[in-house]
Short mmCIF file of the C-alpha atoms (twelve columns), coordinates in Angstrom:
data_MODEL
# 
_entry.id   MODEL 
# 
loop_
_atom_site.group_PDB 
_atom_site.id 
_atom_site.type_symbol 
_atom_site.label_atom_id 
_atom_site.label_alt_id 
_atom_site.label_comp_id 
_atom_site.label_asym_id 
_atom_site.label_seq_id 
_atom_site.Cartn_x 
_atom_site.Cartn_y 
_atom_site.Cartn_z 
_atom_site.pdbx_PDB_model_num 
ATOM 1   C CA . MET A 1   -36.016 18.643  -14.652 1 
ATOM 2   C CA . GLN A 2   -39.247 17.849  -16.502 1 
ATOM 3   C CA . ILE A 3   -42.000 15.973  -13.729 1 
ATOM 4   C CA . ILE A 4   -44.251 13.526  -15.200 1 
ATOM 5   C CA . ASN A 5   -47.912 11.436  -13.946 1 
ATOM 6   C CA . LEU A 6   -48.200 8.024   -14.446 1 
ATOM 7   C CA . ASP A 7   -51.535 6.594   -12.741 1 
ATOM 8   C CA . LEU A 8   -51.484 2.373   -12.632 1 
ATOM 9   C CA . SER A 9   -55.756 2.258   -13.219 1 
ATOM 10  C CA . VAL A 10  -56.303 4.959   -15.113 1 
ATOM 11  C CA . LYS A 11  -55.276 5.890   -19.020 1 
ATOM 12  C CA . GLY A 12  -54.083 9.492   -19.677 1 
ATOM 13  C CA . ILE A 13  -52.422 11.192  -21.865 1 
ATOM 14  C CA . VAL A 14  -48.471 10.791  -21.167 1 
ATOM 15  C CA . PRO A 15  -47.214 14.559  -22.310 1 
ATOM 16  C CA . LEU A 16  -43.735 14.295  -24.478 1 
ATOM 17  C CA . LEU A 17  -40.818 14.278  -22.815 1 
ATOM 18  C CA . GLN A 18  -37.859 16.838  -24.286 1 
ATOM 19  C CA . ALA A 19  -34.512 15.810  -24.353 1 
ATOM 20  C CA . LYS A 20  -31.544 18.467  -26.541 1 
ATOM 21  C CA . GLN A 21  -29.039 16.258  -28.530 1 
ATOM 22  C CA . GLY A 22  -25.750 15.392  -27.329 1 
ATOM 23  C CA . ASP A 23  -27.510 16.148  -23.310 1 
ATOM 24  C CA . VAL A 24  -25.403 14.121  -21.017 1 
ATOM 25  C CA . GLY A 25  -27.618 13.452  -17.125 1 
ATOM 26  C CA . ARG A 26  -30.664 14.289  -18.070 1 
ATOM 27  C CA . LYS A 27  -33.641 13.316  -15.928 1 
ATOM 28  C CA . PHE A 28  -37.448 13.597  -15.609 1 
ATOM 29  C CA . GLN A 29  -39.430 12.853  -12.601 1 
ATOM 30  C CA . ALA A 30  -42.262 10.000  -12.524 1 
ATOM 31  C CA . VAL A 31  -44.818 10.402  -10.046 1 
ATOM 32  C CA . ILE A 32  -46.771 7.696   -9.183  1 
ATOM 33  C CA . THR A 33  -50.269 6.520   -8.640  1 
ATOM 34  C CA . ASP A 34  -52.889 3.760   -8.412  1 
ATOM 35  C CA . GLY A 35  -56.223 6.022   -9.517  1 
ATOM 36  C CA . GLY A 36  -54.934 9.540   -7.772  1 
ATOM 37  C CA . THR A 37  -53.863 8.065   -5.009  1 
ATOM 38  C CA . ALA A 38  -50.150 7.886   -3.791  1 
ATOM 39  C CA . TYR A 39  -49.161 4.786   -5.413  1 
ATOM 40  C CA . ASP A 40  -46.810 2.918   -2.342  1 
ATOM 41  C CA . ILE A 41  -43.555 1.652   -4.140  1 
ATOM 42  C CA . PRO A 42  -42.965 -2.054  -2.805  1 
ATOM 43  C CA . SER A 43  -39.428 -2.479  -1.188  1 
ATOM 44  C CA . GLY A 44  -37.421 -4.474  -3.467  1 
ATOM 45  C CA . THR A 45  -39.435 -2.954  -6.995  1 
ATOM 46  C CA . THR A 46  -37.014 -2.936  -10.111 1 
ATOM 47  C CA . LEU A 47  -37.031 -0.538  -12.958 1 
ATOM 48  C CA . SER A 48  -36.159 -0.428  -16.478 1 
ATOM 49  C CA . VAL A 49  -36.607 1.736   -20.160 1 
ATOM 50  C CA . TRP A 50  -36.792 0.139   -22.983 1 
ATOM 51  C CA . TYR A 51  -36.049 2.480   -26.219 1 
ATOM 52  C CA . SER A 52  -36.852 3.306   -29.869 1 
ATOM 53  C CA . GLY A 53  -35.610 6.002   -31.786 1 
ATOM 54  C CA . THR A 54  -34.124 7.798   -34.178 1 
ATOM 55  C CA . SER A 55  -30.649 7.126   -32.543 1 
ATOM 56  C CA . GLY A 56  -31.657 3.127   -32.184 1 
ATOM 57  C CA . GLU A 57  -33.123 1.091   -29.890 1 
ATOM 58  C CA . GLY A 58  -32.451 -0.282  -26.555 1 
ATOM 59  C CA . ASN A 59  -32.949 -1.158  -23.024 1 
ATOM 60  C CA . TYR A 60  -31.029 -0.333  -19.955 1 
ATOM 61  C CA . SER A 61  -30.999 -0.158  -16.497 1 
ATOM 62  C CA . HIS A 62  -27.983 1.266   -15.104 1 
ATOM 63  C CA . ILE A 63  -26.028 3.628   -16.794 1 
ATOM 64  C CA . GLY A 64  -22.049 4.147   -17.229 1 
ATOM 65  C CA . LEU A 65  -20.005 3.830   -14.154 1 
ATOM 66  C CA . ASP A 66  -19.587 5.370   -10.989 1 
ATOM 67  C CA . ASP A 67  -16.684 7.528   -10.168 1 
ATOM 68  C CA . ASP A 68  -13.929 3.874   -8.902  1 
ATOM 69  C CA . PHE A 69  -14.956 2.855   -12.626 1 
ATOM 70  C CA . LEU A 70  -15.340 -0.528  -10.816 1 
ATOM 71  C CA . GLN A 71  -19.584 -0.271  -11.167 1 
ATOM 72  C CA . SER A 72  -21.893 0.582   -12.837 1 
ATOM 73  C CA . ARG A 73  -24.936 3.236   -11.722 1 
ATOM 74  C CA . SER A 74  -28.783 2.827   -10.963 1 
ATOM 75  C CA . ALA A 75  -30.517 4.451   -14.042 1 
ATOM 76  C CA . PHE A 76  -33.173 5.118   -10.965 1 
ATOM 77  C CA . THR A 77  -33.771 6.148   -7.415  1 
ATOM 78  C CA . ILE A 78  -36.954 5.480   -5.396  1 
ATOM 79  C CA . SER A 79  -38.323 8.035   -3.325  1 
ATOM 80  C CA . GLY A 80  -41.863 7.987   -1.436  1 
ATOM 81  C CA . ASN A 81  -44.126 7.844   -4.747  1 
ATOM 82  C CA . THR A 82  -41.608 9.472   -7.070  1 
ATOM 83  C CA . VAL A 83  -39.047 7.793   -9.956  1 
ATOM 84  C CA . THR A 84  -36.518 9.622   -11.413 1 
ATOM 85  C CA . VAL A 85  -34.989 8.464   -14.196 1 
ATOM 86  C CA . GLU A 86  -31.628 9.781   -16.359 1 
ATOM 87  C CA . LEU A 87  -31.845 8.856   -20.171 1 
ATOM 88  C CA . VAL A 88  -29.009 7.093   -21.748 1 
ATOM 89  C CA . ALA A 89  -26.880 8.967   -23.721 1 
ATOM 90  C CA . GLN A 90  -27.097 6.660   -27.063 1 
ATOM 91  C CA . MET A 91  -31.089 7.361   -26.837 1 
ATOM 92  C CA . LEU A 92  -29.941 11.201  -27.544 1 
ATOM 93  C CA . ALA A 93  -26.779 11.172  -29.722 1 
ATOM 94  C CA . CYS A 94  -28.962 12.231  -32.890 1 
ATOM 95  C CA . ALA A 95  -32.510 14.469  -33.330 1 
ATOM 96  C CA . GLY A 96  -35.412 13.584  -33.899 1 
ATOM 97  C CA . GLY A 97  -38.271 11.267  -32.042 1 
ATOM 98  C CA . GLY A 98  -39.213 8.058   -30.073 1 
ATOM 99  C CA . THR A 99  -40.487 5.918   -27.559 1 
ATOM 100 C CA . LEU A 100 -39.981 4.772   -24.019 1 
ATOM 101 C CA . SER A 101 -41.107 2.261   -21.734 1 
ATOM 102 C CA . LEU A 102 -40.446 2.053   -18.800 1 
ATOM 103 C CA . VAL A 103 -41.689 -1.379  -16.919 1 
ATOM 104 C CA . MET A 104 -41.923 -1.668  -12.865 1 
ATOM 105 C CA . ASN A 105 -41.581 -5.191  -11.796 1 
ATOM 106 C CA . GLY A 106 -41.613 -6.529  -8.450  1 
ATOM 107 C CA . ALA A 107 -38.924 -7.798  -5.582  1 
ATOM 108 C CA . ASP A 108 -40.554 -11.307 -7.350  1 
ATOM 109 C CA . GLY A 109 -40.159 -10.103 -11.347 1 
ATOM 110 C CA . THR A 110 -43.675 -10.201 -11.148 1 
ATOM 111 C CA . GLN A 111 -44.640 -6.776  -14.007 1 
ATOM 112 C CA . ILE A 112 -46.302 -4.704  -11.707 1 
ATOM 113 C CA . ALA A 113 -46.996 -2.123  -14.329 1 
ATOM 114 C CA . THR A 114 -45.756 -0.504  -17.762 1 
ATOM 115 C CA . TRP A 115 -46.225 3.044   -19.188 1 
ATOM 116 C CA . ASN A 116 -45.319 4.412   -22.886 1 
ATOM 117 C CA . ILE A 117 -43.738 7.281   -22.971 1 
ATOM 118 C CA . PRO A 118 -43.215 9.771   -26.109 1 
ATOM 119 C CA . TYR A 119 -40.397 11.797  -26.293 1 
ATOM 120 C CA . ILE A 120 -38.549 14.850  -28.867 1 
ATOM 121 C CA . VAL A 121 -34.606 14.612  -29.259 1 
ATOM 122 C CA . GLU A 122 -34.522 18.647  -30.743 1 
ATOM 123 C CA . LYS A 123 -30.678 19.441  -32.857 1 
ATOM 124 C CA . MET A 124 -28.376 20.544  -31.355 1 
ATOM 125 C CA . PRO A 125 -26.852 24.045  -33.528 1 
ATOM 126 C CA . GLY A 126 -23.711 23.716  -34.531 1 
ATOM 127 C CA . ALA A 127 -23.629 19.377  -32.653 1 
ATOM 128 C CA . ASN A 128 -21.661 18.267  -36.420 1 
ATOM 129 C CA . SER A 129 -19.479 21.228  -36.433 1 
ATOM 130 C CA . GLU A 130 -15.677 20.798  -36.300 1 
ATOM 131 C CA . GLY A 131 -15.656 23.189  -33.051 1 
ATOM 132 C CA . ALA A 132 -17.952 20.169  -31.135 1 
ATOM 133 C CA . THR A 133 -15.567 17.423  -32.393 1 
ATOM 134 C CA . GLN A 134 -12.568 19.025  -31.487 1 
ATOM 135 C CA . TYR A 135 -14.280 19.968  -27.891 1 
ATOM 136 C CA . TYR A 136 -15.596 16.471  -27.470 1 
ATOM 137 C CA . THR A 137 -12.413 14.592  -28.273 1 
ATOM 138 C CA . ALA A 138 -10.948 17.191  -25.811 1 
ATOM 139 C CA . TYR A 139 -13.309 16.265  -23.446 1 
ATOM 140 C CA . ALA A 140 -13.094 12.182  -23.880 1 
ATOM 141 C CA . GLU A 141 -9.048  12.871  -23.508 1 
ATOM 142 C CA . VAL A 142 -9.596  14.010  -20.185 1 
ATOM 143 C CA . ALA A 143 -12.073 11.521  -18.971 1 
ATOM 144 C CA . MET A 144 -9.763  8.560   -20.441 1 
ATOM 145 C CA . LYS A 145 -6.743  9.895   -18.256 1 
ATOM 146 C CA . GLU A 146 -9.246  10.005  -15.649 1 
ATOM 147 C CA . MET A 147 -10.341 7.024   -16.100 1 
ATOM 148 C CA . SER A 148 -7.342  5.290   -16.435 1 
ATOM 149 C CA . SER A 149 -5.589  6.981   -13.355 1 
ATOM 150 C CA . ALA A 150 -8.736  5.587   -11.141 1 
ATOM 151 C CA . LEU A 151 -7.756  2.309   -12.689 1 
ATOM 152 C CA . ILE A 152 -4.326  2.414   -11.889 1 
ATOM 153 C CA . ASN A 153 -4.633  2.868   -8.416  1 
ATOM 154 C CA . ALA A 154 -7.477  0.650   -8.018  1 
ATOM 155 C CA . LEU A 155 -5.584  -2.519  -9.146  1 
ATOM 156 C CA . GLU A 156 -2.584  -1.080  -7.200  1 
ATOM 157 C CA . TYR A 157 -4.433  -0.580  -4.176  1 
ATOM 158 C CA . ALA A 158 -6.255  -4.554  -4.630  1 
ATOM 159 C CA . LYS A 159 -2.368  -5.359  -5.502  1 
ATOM 160 C CA . ILE A 160 -1.187  -4.015  -2.125  1 
ATOM 161 C CA . SER A 161 -4.446  -5.246  0.201   1 
ATOM 162 C CA . GLY A 162 -3.374  -8.854  -0.909  1 
ATOM 163 C CA . GLU A 163 -6.451  -8.767  -3.740  1 
ATOM 164 C CA . PHE A 164 -5.006  -10.806 -5.987  1 
ATOM 165 C CA . ASP A 165 -3.471  -13.628 -3.775  1 
ATOM 166 C CA . GLY A 166 -3.737  -17.074 -4.399  1 
ATOM 167 C CA . PRO A 167 -3.582  -19.694 -1.834  1 
ATOM 168 C CA . ARG A 168 0.082   -21.014 -1.471  1 
ATOM 169 C CA . GLY A 169 0.209   -24.154 -4.066  1 
ATOM 170 C CA . ILE A 170 1.580   -27.191 -2.949  1 
ATOM 171 C CA . GLN A 171 5.456   -27.788 -2.580  1 
ATOM 172 C CA . GLY A 172 6.335   -29.451 -6.015  1 
ATOM 173 C CA . GLU A 173 9.240   -32.471 -5.400  1 
ATOM 174 C CA . LYS A 174 13.453  -32.086 -5.123  1 
ATOM 175 C CA . GLY A 175 14.263  -32.075 -8.513  1 
ATOM 176 C CA . ASP A 176 17.378  -34.117 -9.431  1 
ATOM 177 C CA . PRO A 177 20.987  -32.484 -9.172  1 
ATOM 178 C CA . GLY A 178 22.407  -30.672 -11.984 1 
ATOM 179 C CA . GLU A 179 25.612  -31.705 -13.903 1 
ATOM 180 C CA . PRO A 180 29.202  -30.861 -12.583 1 
ATOM 181 C CA . GLY A 181 30.200  -27.830 -14.264 1 
ATOM 182 C CA . PRO A 182 33.453  -27.114 -15.644 1 
ATOM 183 C CA . GLN A 183 36.388  -26.850 -13.015 1 
ATOM 184 C CA . GLY A 184 37.385  -23.431 -12.872 1 
ATOM 185 C CA . PRO A 185 40.687  -21.794 -14.537 1 
ATOM 186 C CA . ALA A 186 43.446  -22.145 -12.374 1 
ATOM 187 C CA . GLY A 187 44.780  -18.958 -9.823  1 
ATOM 188 C CA . PRO A 188 47.993  -17.554 -9.703  1 
ATOM 189 C CA . GLN A 189 50.927  -18.684 -8.875  1 
ATOM 190 C CA . GLY A 190 52.232  -17.109 -5.566  1 
ATOM 191 C CA . GLU A 191 55.265  -15.272 -5.493  1 
ATOM 192 C CA . LYS A 192 58.969  -17.124 -4.680  1 
ATOM 193 C CA . GLY A 193 59.809  -17.120 -1.493  1 
ATOM 194 C CA . ASP A 194 63.596  -15.452 0.113   1 
ATOM 195 C CA . THR A 195 66.192  -17.738 0.503   1 
ATOM 196 C CA . GLY A 196 67.238  -18.340 3.593   1 
ATOM 197 C CA . ALA A 197 70.562  -17.608 5.303   1 
ATOM 198 C CA . THR A 198 73.533  -20.264 5.814   1 
ATOM 199 C CA . GLY A 199 74.342  -21.435 8.725   1 
ATOM 200 C CA . ALA A 200 77.259  -20.520 10.469  1 
ATOM 201 C CA . PRO A 201 79.990  -23.280 10.384  1 
ATOM 202 C CA . GLY A 202 81.184  -25.682 12.189  1 
ATOM 203 C CA . PRO A 203 84.682  -25.363 14.603  1 
ATOM 204 C CA . GLN A 204 87.449  -27.447 13.020  1 
ATOM 205 C CA . GLY A 205 87.924  -30.922 14.465  1 
ATOM 206 C CA . ILE A 206 91.561  -32.110 17.087  1 
ATOM 207 C CA . GLN A 207 93.522  -33.550 14.063  1 
ATOM 208 C CA . GLY A 208 95.059  -37.189 15.334  1 
ATOM 209 C CA . PRO A 209 98.780  -37.493 15.532  1 
ATOM 210 C CA . ALA A 210 100.967 -38.543 12.563  1 
ATOM 211 C CA . GLY A 211 101.525 -41.743 12.581  1 
ATOM 212 C CA . ALA A 212 104.948 -43.391 12.195  1 
ATOM 213 C CA . ASP A 213 105.825 -42.407 8.244   1 
ATOM 214 C CA . GLY A 214 104.186 -38.888 9.205   1 
ATOM 215 C CA . LYS A 215 101.276 -39.954 7.608   1 
ATOM 216 C CA . ASP A 216 96.956  -38.927 9.285   1 
ATOM 217 C CA . TYR A 217 95.096  -41.550 9.986   1 
ATOM 218 C CA . VAL A 218 91.344  -41.464 11.052  1 
ATOM 219 C CA . LEU A 219 91.075  -43.194 14.370  1 
ATOM 220 C CA . THR A 220 88.762  -45.871 14.563  1 
ATOM 221 C CA . ASN A 221 87.144  -46.391 17.868  1 
ATOM 222 C CA . ALA A 222 88.929  -49.225 19.127  1 
ATOM 223 C CA . ASP A 223 91.776  -46.885 18.465  1 
ATOM 224 C CA . LYS A 224 90.209  -44.129 21.268  1 
ATOM 225 C CA . GLN A 225 88.789  -46.755 23.846  1 
ATOM 226 C CA . GLU A 226 92.998  -47.947 24.029  1 
ATOM 227 C CA . ILE A 227 93.532  -44.082 24.038  1 
ATOM 228 C CA . VAL A 228 91.280  -43.905 27.486  1 
ATOM 229 C CA . SER A 229 92.170  -47.288 29.007  1 
ATOM 230 C CA . GLU A 230 96.303  -45.837 29.176  1 
ATOM 231 C CA . VAL A 231 94.687  -42.289 30.534  1 
ATOM 232 C CA . LEU A 232 93.205  -43.599 33.062  1 
ATOM 233 C CA . ALA A 233 96.155  -46.483 33.840  1 
ATOM 234 C CA . ALA A 234 98.218  -43.463 34.048  1 
ATOM 235 C CA . LEU A 235 96.627  -41.144 36.630  1 
ATOM 236 C CA . PRO A 236 97.480  -41.235 40.627  1 
ATOM 237 C CA . THR A 237 95.929  -42.674 42.703  1 
ATOM 238 C CA . ALA A 238 95.238  -41.740 46.888  1 
ATOM 239 C CA . GLU A 239 96.433  -43.351 49.567  1 
ATOM 240 C CA . GLY A 240 97.353  -46.402 47.107  1 
ATOM 241 C CA . GLY A 241 93.897  -46.389 46.163  1 
ATOM 242 C CA . SER A 242 92.301  -45.504 42.928  1 
ATOM 243 C CA . PHE A 243 90.195  -43.945 41.985  1 
# 
């Protein structure tokens, strides 16, 4: 990793930063001093890089995505009076030269210092060859698969944890009753039951006496009462009494 010295008060010759075309994760360190003495970088200090060169121009303070593919990572780390800076891939896409500006701002937004630093991107032999294109295409496919898998896992975790569940809404009014449905088809007719057994014939009645003319007559109630009276009168009595 290339190390350069940057002073707040003393303007000197800033060395040339060197990188290769297509570099990923290329970093350099800047040791910050003030009049030759180590500078105590205030808490809350923020940094950014502005650049212009063969690959185009832009600015950044964060790079790419971190391992969970949900948040970008900072392009800077600060340790004591040393700042580690990562160069964004867009700066290194094409061979050629350019200039970057390292901007340091305080926590309240005031600018502490700005340094213009020249850089050169050396050509990578075969960078535009068919083989290189195939390599980077395969690399991109693998990276996309990993990103998709991580994203799916993150979404599934969020779903299970309830992060997507909003507050329960107000229950709506009861709707009107629906129209009666059509009558269903008639059910199958049951089987016919067995015929009951025929009852036994009753006993034959006693035939009444034949009439004087030899014909049978049906006894009336009066005839029956007369017969009963005659029978009772003909019964014997005990000791001259009647039953």
